[in-house]
Amino acid sequence: MADYSVYDCSIIELDKHHSERKGNLSVVENGITLPFDVKRVYYVYDVPGGESRGSHAHKTLSQLIVAASGSFSVTLDDGKVRRTFFLNRPYQGLLVHPGLWRDLEDFSSGAVCMVLASEVYQEEDYIREYDDFLKFRGIEKNSNE
Ligand code: TYD
């Protein structure tokens, strides 16, 4: 697996089909939109104000994170650099490569965080302790202080 940095991740614009009378429609299609095929979709909603989600990394999983409604921020961390993205458009998605720590915060009321994932749910793919994440990245604790 490539050693992805936070600079490899970016917000991608999804297809947006606009109809003056009937509103908008956006599409994610396997083989076209993303560098992976989608095996699972899940969404996080009803997050109380001030709560955060995420706080983990994945060993092999890639994701597209979309604010299907409302807004929230996603901070990515490669062990050396942190980068925060603000998602507030249903026609944009943050492409998150494997091996990056992520924190989701600042959920607006009514926010829906939709995640399109490259793999089915596997708890073994999660790194839930930050120290284990640094080890996974081959970074000595406090080496960046
Ligand atoms: P968790 O990964 O802790 O959520 P978040 O990172 O958004 O804070 O997942 C919450 C619970 O949901 C946990 O018990 C695992 C379960 N879960 C599944 O069963 N399937 C899934 O696809 C996901 C993402 C989570």
Short mmCIF file of N, CA and C and ligand atoms in Angstrom, two decimals:
data_model
loop_
_atom_site.label_atom_id
_atom_site.label_comp_id
_atom_site.label_asym_id
_atom_site.label_seq_id
_atom_site.Cartn_x
_atom_site.Cartn_y
_atom_site.Cartn_z
N MET A 1 0.84 -1.21 0.00
CA MET A 1 0.00 0.00 0.00
C MET A 1 0.87 1.25 0.00
N ALA A 2 0.46 2.23 -0.81
CA ALA A 2 1.21 3.49 -0.85
C ALA A 2 1.09 4.21 0.48
N ASP A 3 2.12 4.98 0.81
CA ASP A 3 2.10 5.78 2.03
C ASP A 3 1.44 7.11 1.70
N TYR A 4 0.14 7.17 1.81
CA TYR A 4 -0.57 8.38 1.39
C TYR A 4 -0.35 9.51 2.39
N SER A 5 -0.25 10.72 1.89
CA SER A 5 -0.20 11.89 2.76
C SER A 5 -1.55 12.62 2.66
N VAL A 6 -1.76 13.57 3.55
CA VAL A 6 -3.02 14.32 3.51
C VAL A 6 -3.15 15.11 2.20
N TYR A 7 -2.00 15.38 1.55
CA TYR A 7 -2.05 16.14 0.30
C TYR A 7 -2.52 15.30 -0.89
N ASP A 8 -2.58 13.97 -0.69
CA ASP A 8 -3.14 13.10 -1.75
C ASP A 8 -4.67 13.11 -1.72
N CYS A 9 -5.26 13.69 -0.67
CA CYS A 9 -6.71 13.67 -0.52
C CYS A 9 -7.28 15.03 -0.95
N SER A 10 -8.41 14.98 -1.61
CA SER A 10 -8.99 16.25 -2.06
C SER A 10 -10.50 16.10 -2.21
N ILE A 11 -11.13 17.25 -2.32
CA ILE A 11 -12.57 17.26 -2.55
C ILE A 11 -12.81 17.11 -4.04
N ILE A 12 -13.62 16.12 -4.41
CA ILE A 12 -13.93 15.96 -5.83
C ILE A 12 -15.36 16.42 -6.09
N GLU A 13 -15.55 16.96 -7.26
CA GLU A 13 -16.87 17.45 -7.67
C GLU A 13 -17.63 16.30 -8.32
N LEU A 14 -18.80 16.04 -7.86
CA LEU A 14 -19.62 14.98 -8.45
C LEU A 14 -20.49 15.57 -9.56
N ASP A 15 -20.91 14.70 -10.44
CA ASP A 15 -21.85 15.12 -11.48
C ASP A 15 -23.06 15.77 -10.82
N LYS A 16 -23.51 16.89 -11.35
CA LYS A 16 -24.70 17.52 -10.80
C LYS A 16 -25.66 17.81 -11.95
N HIS A 17 -26.80 17.18 -11.89
CA HIS A 17 -27.81 17.39 -12.93
C HIS A 17 -28.87 18.33 -12.35
N HIS A 18 -28.92 19.49 -12.95
CA HIS A 18 -29.80 20.53 -12.42
C HIS A 18 -31.06 20.66 -13.27
N SER A 19 -32.17 20.74 -12.61
CA SER A 19 -33.41 21.04 -13.32
C SER A 19 -34.03 22.25 -12.65
N GLU A 20 -34.31 23.27 -13.44
CA GLU A 20 -34.86 24.52 -12.90
C GLU A 20 -36.09 24.25 -12.04
N ARG A 21 -36.91 23.31 -12.51
CA ARG A 21 -38.19 23.07 -11.83
C ARG A 21 -38.09 22.00 -10.74
N LYS A 22 -37.19 20.99 -10.95
CA LYS A 22 -37.27 19.80 -10.11
C LYS A 22 -36.08 19.59 -9.18
N GLY A 23 -35.14 20.55 -9.14
CA GLY A 23 -34.02 20.41 -8.22
C GLY A 23 -32.83 19.70 -8.82
N ASN A 24 -31.99 19.12 -7.95
CA ASN A 24 -30.69 18.59 -8.38
C ASN A 24 -30.57 17.10 -8.13
N LEU A 25 -29.66 16.48 -8.87
CA LEU A 25 -29.37 15.06 -8.71
C LEU A 25 -27.86 14.89 -8.93
N SER A 26 -27.20 14.16 -8.05
CA SER A 26 -25.77 13.89 -8.22
C SER A 26 -25.53 12.39 -8.29
N VAL A 27 -24.48 12.00 -8.99
CA VAL A 27 -24.24 10.58 -9.30
C VAL A 27 -22.83 10.16 -8.91
N VAL A 28 -22.71 8.96 -8.34
CA VAL A 28 -21.41 8.30 -8.17
C VAL A 28 -21.53 6.95 -8.85
N GLU A 29 -20.65 6.69 -9.80
CA GLU A 29 -20.78 5.47 -10.59
C GLU A 29 -19.46 4.69 -10.56
N ASN A 30 -19.55 3.40 -10.28
CA ASN A 30 -18.35 2.57 -10.28
C ASN A 30 -17.63 2.65 -11.62
N GLY A 31 -16.31 2.73 -11.53
CA GLY A 31 -15.50 2.73 -12.76
C GLY A 31 -15.36 4.11 -13.37
N ILE A 32 -16.09 5.08 -12.88
CA ILE A 32 -16.06 6.42 -13.48
C ILE A 32 -15.66 7.49 -12.47
N THR A 33 -16.39 7.53 -11.35
CA THR A 33 -16.25 8.66 -10.43
C THR A 33 -15.03 8.52 -9.51
N LEU A 34 -14.77 7.28 -9.06
CA LEU A 34 -13.81 7.08 -7.98
C LEU A 34 -12.70 6.12 -8.41
N PRO A 35 -11.54 6.18 -7.72
CA PRO A 35 -10.47 5.23 -8.02
C PRO A 35 -10.69 3.86 -7.38
N PHE A 36 -11.90 3.61 -6.86
CA PHE A 36 -12.24 2.29 -6.31
C PHE A 36 -13.71 2.01 -6.59
N ASP A 37 -14.07 0.73 -6.51
CA ASP A 37 -15.48 0.37 -6.63
C ASP A 37 -16.12 0.38 -5.25
N VAL A 38 -17.36 0.79 -5.19
CA VAL A 38 -18.05 0.94 -3.90
C VAL A 38 -18.66 -0.41 -3.50
N LYS A 39 -18.25 -0.88 -2.31
CA LYS A 39 -18.82 -2.14 -1.82
C LYS A 39 -19.81 -1.91 -0.69
N ARG A 40 -19.80 -0.70 -0.13
CA ARG A 40 -20.65 -0.46 1.05
C ARG A 40 -20.95 1.03 1.13
N VAL A 41 -22.18 1.33 1.52
CA VAL A 41 -22.57 2.73 1.79
C VAL A 41 -23.12 2.76 3.21
N TYR A 42 -22.66 3.71 4.01
CA TYR A 42 -23.31 3.92 5.31
C TYR A 42 -23.43 5.42 5.55
N TYR A 43 -24.31 5.78 6.45
CA TYR A 43 -24.45 7.21 6.73
C TYR A 43 -24.67 7.45 8.21
N VAL A 44 -24.13 8.57 8.63
CA VAL A 44 -24.15 8.98 10.04
C VAL A 44 -25.05 10.21 10.13
N TYR A 45 -25.96 10.23 11.07
CA TYR A 45 -26.94 11.32 11.15
C TYR A 45 -27.39 11.48 12.60
N ASP A 46 -28.13 12.52 12.87
CA ASP A 46 -28.60 12.82 14.24
C ASP A 46 -27.43 12.94 15.21
N VAL A 47 -26.32 13.50 14.73
CA VAL A 47 -25.17 13.68 15.62
C VAL A 47 -25.44 14.90 16.50
N PRO A 48 -25.45 14.76 17.82
CA PRO A 48 -25.72 15.90 18.69
C PRO A 48 -24.65 16.98 18.53
N GLY A 49 -25.04 18.23 18.67
CA GLY A 49 -24.10 19.35 18.57
C GLY A 49 -22.91 19.13 19.48
N GLY A 50 -21.72 19.41 18.99
CA GLY A 50 -20.51 19.29 19.80
C GLY A 50 -19.90 17.90 19.79
N GLU A 51 -20.62 16.91 19.27
CA GLU A 51 -20.07 15.54 19.23
C GLU A 51 -19.15 15.37 18.03
N SER A 52 -18.22 14.43 18.15
CA SER A 52 -17.35 14.11 17.01
C SER A 52 -17.50 12.62 16.68
N ARG A 53 -17.15 12.29 15.45
CA ARG A 53 -17.18 10.89 14.99
C ARG A 53 -15.82 10.57 14.39
N GLY A 54 -15.67 9.33 13.97
CA GLY A 54 -14.41 8.94 13.35
C GLY A 54 -13.38 8.60 14.41
N SER A 55 -12.30 9.38 14.48
CA SER A 55 -11.19 9.10 15.39
C SER A 55 -10.65 7.69 15.18
N HIS A 56 -10.34 7.39 13.96
CA HIS A 56 -9.70 6.12 13.62
C HIS A 56 -9.04 6.26 12.26
N ALA A 57 -8.27 5.25 11.92
CA ALA A 57 -7.70 5.15 10.57
C ALA A 57 -8.08 3.77 10.03
N HIS A 58 -7.94 3.62 8.73
CA HIS A 58 -8.15 2.31 8.11
C HIS A 58 -6.85 1.85 7.48
N LYS A 59 -6.62 0.54 7.57
CA LYS A 59 -5.37 0.01 7.00
C LYS A 59 -5.45 -0.06 5.47
N THR A 60 -6.61 -0.47 4.94
CA THR A 60 -6.69 -0.67 3.48
C THR A 60 -7.88 0.03 2.83
N LEU A 61 -8.83 0.47 3.63
CA LEU A 61 -10.09 1.01 3.09
C LEU A 61 -9.93 2.42 2.50
N SER A 62 -10.53 2.63 1.34
CA SER A 62 -10.67 3.98 0.78
C SER A 62 -12.12 4.41 0.93
N GLN A 63 -12.33 5.72 1.01
CA GLN A 63 -13.70 6.22 1.21
C GLN A 63 -13.92 7.51 0.45
N LEU A 64 -15.18 7.73 0.11
CA LEU A 64 -15.61 9.06 -0.29
C LEU A 64 -16.60 9.53 0.77
N ILE A 65 -16.34 10.68 1.36
CA ILE A 65 -17.21 11.22 2.41
C ILE A 65 -17.99 12.40 1.83
N VAL A 66 -19.30 12.33 1.95
CA VAL A 66 -20.17 13.35 1.35
C VAL A 66 -21.10 13.93 2.43
N ALA A 67 -21.21 15.25 2.46
CA ALA A 67 -22.23 15.87 3.31
C ALA A 67 -23.53 15.86 2.49
N ALA A 68 -24.28 14.75 2.60
CA ALA A 68 -25.51 14.60 1.80
C ALA A 68 -26.52 15.67 2.21
N SER A 69 -26.41 16.12 3.46
CA SER A 69 -27.22 17.24 3.94
C SER A 69 -26.44 17.95 5.04
N GLY A 70 -26.62 19.23 5.18
CA GLY A 70 -25.95 19.98 6.24
C GLY A 70 -24.45 20.07 6.02
N SER A 71 -23.71 20.17 7.10
CA SER A 71 -22.26 20.39 6.99
C SER A 71 -21.54 19.80 8.19
N PHE A 72 -20.25 19.55 7.99
CA PHE A 72 -19.35 19.11 9.06
C PHE A 72 -17.92 19.26 8.55
N SER A 73 -16.96 19.13 9.44
CA SER A 73 -15.57 19.21 9.01
C SER A 73 -14.90 17.84 9.17
N VAL A 74 -13.95 17.57 8.30
CA VAL A 74 -13.17 16.33 8.38
C VAL A 74 -11.70 16.72 8.47
N THR A 75 -11.05 16.32 9.55
CA THR A 75 -9.61 16.57 9.67
C THR A 75 -8.87 15.28 9.40
N LEU A 76 -7.99 15.33 8.40
CA LEU A 76 -7.17 14.17 8.06
C LEU A 76 -5.77 14.38 8.64
N ASP A 77 -5.13 13.27 8.99
CA ASP A 77 -3.84 13.32 9.67
C ASP A 77 -3.01 12.16 9.14
N ASP A 78 -1.82 12.46 8.62
CA ASP A 78 -0.96 11.37 8.13
C ASP A 78 0.17 11.07 9.12
N GLY A 79 0.04 11.60 10.32
CA GLY A 79 1.06 11.38 11.35
C GLY A 79 2.04 12.53 11.41
N LYS A 80 2.09 13.31 10.32
CA LYS A 80 3.00 14.46 10.28
C LYS A 80 2.23 15.76 10.08
N VAL A 81 1.24 15.70 9.18
CA VAL A 81 0.50 16.90 8.82
C VAL A 81 -0.99 16.66 9.01
N ARG A 82 -1.69 17.67 9.49
CA ARG A 82 -3.15 17.63 9.59
C ARG A 82 -3.73 18.61 8.60
N ARG A 83 -4.86 18.20 8.01
CA ARG A 83 -5.51 19.07 7.03
C ARG A 83 -7.01 18.96 7.26
N THR A 84 -7.68 20.12 7.38
CA THR A 84 -9.12 20.11 7.64
C THR A 84 -9.89 20.54 6.40
N PHE A 85 -10.92 19.75 6.09
CA PHE A 85 -11.80 20.04 4.96
C PHE A 85 -13.20 20.31 5.52
N PHE A 86 -13.86 21.29 4.93
CA PHE A 86 -15.23 21.59 5.34
C PHE A 86 -16.17 21.10 4.24
N LEU A 87 -17.07 20.23 4.59
CA LEU A 87 -18.00 19.68 3.59
C LEU A 87 -19.40 20.24 3.84
N ASN A 88 -19.95 20.86 2.82
CA ASN A 88 -21.30 21.44 2.97
C ASN A 88 -22.09 21.44 1.66
N ARG A 89 -21.64 20.63 0.69
CA ARG A 89 -22.34 20.56 -0.59
C ARG A 89 -22.58 19.09 -0.95
N PRO A 90 -23.84 18.72 -1.27
CA PRO A 90 -24.11 17.30 -1.60
C PRO A 90 -23.49 16.85 -2.91
N TYR A 91 -22.97 17.79 -3.71
CA TYR A 91 -22.35 17.42 -4.98
C TYR A 91 -20.81 17.42 -4.88
N GLN A 92 -20.31 17.41 -3.64
CA GLN A 92 -18.86 17.30 -3.44
C GLN A 92 -18.58 16.14 -2.50
N GLY A 93 -17.42 15.51 -2.67
CA GLY A 93 -17.05 14.42 -1.76
C GLY A 93 -15.56 14.48 -1.48
N LEU A 94 -15.20 14.13 -0.26
CA LEU A 94 -13.78 14.10 0.12
C LEU A 94 -13.26 12.68 -0.07
N LEU A 95 -12.28 12.56 -0.94
CA LEU A 95 -11.67 11.26 -1.20
C LEU A 95 -10.60 11.01 -0.13
N VAL A 96 -10.79 9.95 0.65
CA VAL A 96 -9.86 9.64 1.74
C VAL A 96 -9.18 8.31 1.45
N HIS A 97 -7.88 8.36 1.30
CA HIS A 97 -7.09 7.16 1.00
C HIS A 97 -6.84 6.38 2.29
N PRO A 98 -6.35 5.15 2.16
CA PRO A 98 -6.07 4.35 3.36
C PRO A 98 -4.91 4.92 4.18
N GLY A 99 -4.85 4.53 5.44
CA GLY A 99 -3.70 4.85 6.28
C GLY A 99 -3.70 6.26 6.82
N LEU A 100 -4.86 6.91 6.84
CA LEU A 100 -4.94 8.29 7.36
C LEU A 100 -5.93 8.34 8.52
N TRP A 101 -5.53 9.03 9.56
CA TRP A 101 -6.42 9.24 10.70
C TRP A 101 -7.45 10.30 10.32
N ARG A 102 -8.72 10.10 10.75
CA ARG A 102 -9.74 11.11 10.44
C ARG A 102 -10.61 11.40 11.67
N ASP A 103 -10.91 12.70 11.82
CA ASP A 103 -11.83 13.18 12.86
C ASP A 103 -12.92 14.00 12.18
N LEU A 104 -14.16 13.66 12.47
CA LEU A 104 -15.30 14.40 11.91
C LEU A 104 -15.94 15.20 13.04
N GLU A 105 -16.07 16.51 12.81
CA GLU A 105 -16.53 17.41 13.87
C GLU A 105 -17.45 18.48 13.30
N ASP A 106 -17.95 19.32 14.20
CA ASP A 106 -18.73 20.52 13.83
C ASP A 106 -19.96 20.18 12.99
N PHE A 107 -20.65 19.11 13.37
CA PHE A 107 -21.85 18.72 12.62
C PHE A 107 -22.94 19.78 12.81
N SER A 108 -23.50 20.22 11.68
CA SER A 108 -24.64 21.14 11.77
C SER A 108 -25.87 20.32 12.14
N SER A 109 -26.90 21.01 12.56
CA SER A 109 -28.14 20.30 12.87
C SER A 109 -28.70 19.73 11.56
N GLY A 110 -29.13 18.48 11.57
CA GLY A 110 -29.67 17.84 10.37
C GLY A 110 -28.62 17.33 9.40
N ALA A 111 -27.34 17.36 9.80
CA ALA A 111 -26.29 16.90 8.88
C ALA A 111 -26.39 15.39 8.65
N VAL A 112 -26.17 15.00 7.40
CA VAL A 112 -26.10 13.57 7.05
C VAL A 112 -24.75 13.34 6.40
N CYS A 113 -23.92 12.51 7.03
CA CYS A 113 -22.59 12.18 6.52
C CYS A 113 -22.69 10.83 5.82
N MET A 114 -22.62 10.87 4.50
CA MET A 114 -22.74 9.63 3.72
C MET A 114 -21.34 9.18 3.32
N VAL A 115 -21.06 7.91 3.55
CA VAL A 115 -19.73 7.37 3.26
C VAL A 115 -19.84 6.23 2.25
N LEU A 116 -19.10 6.34 1.16
CA LEU A 116 -19.03 5.30 0.15
C LEU A 116 -17.68 4.62 0.34
N ALA A 117 -17.71 3.33 0.62
CA ALA A 117 -16.49 2.66 1.04
C ALA A 117 -16.08 1.56 0.06
N SER A 118 -14.77 1.33 -0.01
CA SER A 118 -14.23 0.37 -0.98
C SER A 118 -14.33 -1.07 -0.50
N GLU A 119 -14.66 -1.26 0.79
CA GLU A 119 -14.71 -2.62 1.35
C GLU A 119 -15.93 -2.77 2.25
N VAL A 120 -16.31 -4.01 2.47
CA VAL A 120 -17.36 -4.28 3.45
C VAL A 120 -16.79 -4.01 4.85
N TYR A 121 -17.66 -4.01 5.84
CA TYR A 121 -17.23 -3.68 7.21
C TYR A 121 -16.34 -4.80 7.76
N GLN A 122 -15.14 -4.41 8.18
CA GLN A 122 -14.21 -5.36 8.79
C GLN A 122 -13.52 -4.65 9.95
N GLU A 123 -13.85 -5.04 11.15
CA GLU A 123 -13.27 -4.37 12.32
C GLU A 123 -11.73 -4.48 12.29
N GLU A 124 -11.18 -5.57 11.71
CA GLU A 124 -9.71 -5.76 11.66
C GLU A 124 -9.04 -4.67 10.84
N ASP A 125 -9.80 -3.99 10.00
CA ASP A 125 -9.20 -2.94 9.16
C ASP A 125 -9.06 -1.61 9.90
N TYR A 126 -9.69 -1.54 11.10
CA TYR A 126 -9.66 -0.27 11.86
C TYR A 126 -8.40 -0.16 12.71
N ILE A 127 -7.87 1.05 12.82
CA ILE A 127 -6.87 1.38 13.85
C ILE A 127 -7.53 2.43 14.72
N ARG A 128 -7.83 2.08 15.95
CA ARG A 128 -8.64 2.97 16.79
C ARG A 128 -7.84 3.71 17.85
N GLU A 129 -6.56 3.33 18.02
CA GLU A 129 -5.70 4.04 18.99
C GLU A 129 -4.68 4.87 18.22
N TYR A 130 -4.54 6.13 18.60
CA TYR A 130 -3.64 7.02 17.85
C TYR A 130 -2.19 6.53 17.89
N ASP A 131 -1.77 5.98 19.02
CA ASP A 131 -0.40 5.46 19.11
C ASP A 131 -0.18 4.30 18.14
N ASP A 132 -1.20 3.45 18.00
CA ASP A 132 -1.10 2.33 17.05
C ASP A 132 -1.03 2.86 15.62
N PHE A 133 -1.75 3.97 15.39
CA PHE A 133 -1.72 4.60 14.06
C PHE A 133 -0.31 5.09 13.74
N LEU A 134 0.33 5.76 14.71
CA LEU A 134 1.69 6.25 14.48
C LEU A 134 2.64 5.09 14.20
N LYS A 135 2.46 3.99 14.94
CA LYS A 135 3.29 2.79 14.71
C LYS A 135 3.06 2.27 13.31
N PHE A 136 1.78 2.21 12.91
CA PHE A 136 1.42 1.73 11.57
C PHE A 136 2.10 2.58 10.49
N ARG A 137 2.21 3.89 10.76
CA ARG A 137 2.85 4.80 9.80
C ARG A 137 4.37 4.78 9.93
N GLY A 138 4.87 4.05 10.91
CA GLY A 138 6.33 3.99 11.11
C GLY A 138 6.89 5.26 11.69
N ILE A 139 6.04 5.97 12.47
CA ILE A 139 6.46 7.25 13.06
C ILE A 139 6.69 7.03 14.55
N GLU A 140 7.85 7.48 15.01
CA GLU A 140 8.15 7.39 16.44
C GLU A 140 7.31 8.42 17.17
N LYS A 141 6.76 8.02 18.31
CA LYS A 141 5.95 8.97 19.09
C LYS A 141 6.76 10.21 19.43
N ASN A 142 6.13 11.37 19.29
CA ASN A 142 6.75 12.67 19.62
C ASN A 142 7.88 13.07 18.67
N SER A 143 8.08 12.29 17.57
CA SER A 143 9.19 12.62 16.67
C SER A 143 8.94 13.93 15.93
N ASN A 144 7.66 14.37 15.89
CA ASN A 144 7.37 15.62 15.17
C ASN A 144 7.20 16.79 16.12
N GLU A 145 7.63 16.63 17.36
CA GLU A 145 7.50 17.75 18.29
C GLU A 145 8.80 18.52 18.40
P1 TYD B 1 -17.86 3.58 14.40
O1 TYD B 1 -16.85 3.12 13.40
O2 TYD B 1 -17.42 3.64 15.82
O3 TYD B 1 -18.47 5.00 13.96
P2 TYD B 1 -17.72 6.40 13.75
O4 TYD B 1 -16.34 6.11 13.30
O5 TYD B 1 -18.54 7.10 12.72
O6 TYD B 1 -17.78 7.18 15.02
O7 TYD B 1 -19.13 2.65 14.24
C1 TYD B 1 -20.22 2.73 15.13
C2 TYD B 1 -20.84 1.34 15.25
O8 TYD B 1 -21.41 0.91 14.02
C3 TYD B 1 -19.82 0.27 15.67
O9 TYD B 1 -20.45 -0.55 16.64
C4 TYD B 1 -19.58 -0.50 14.41
C5 TYD B 1 -20.88 -0.35 13.64
N1 TYD B 1 -20.71 -0.37 12.17
C6 TYD B 1 -21.17 -1.46 11.45
O10 TYD B 1 -21.71 -2.43 12.00
N2 TYD B 1 -21.04 -1.45 10.09
C7 TYD B 1 -20.45 -0.41 9.44
O11 TYD B 1 -20.36 -0.44 8.19
C8 TYD B 1 -19.95 0.70 10.21
C9 TYD B 1 -19.29 1.88 9.55
C10 TYD B 1 -20.10 0.68 11.57
#
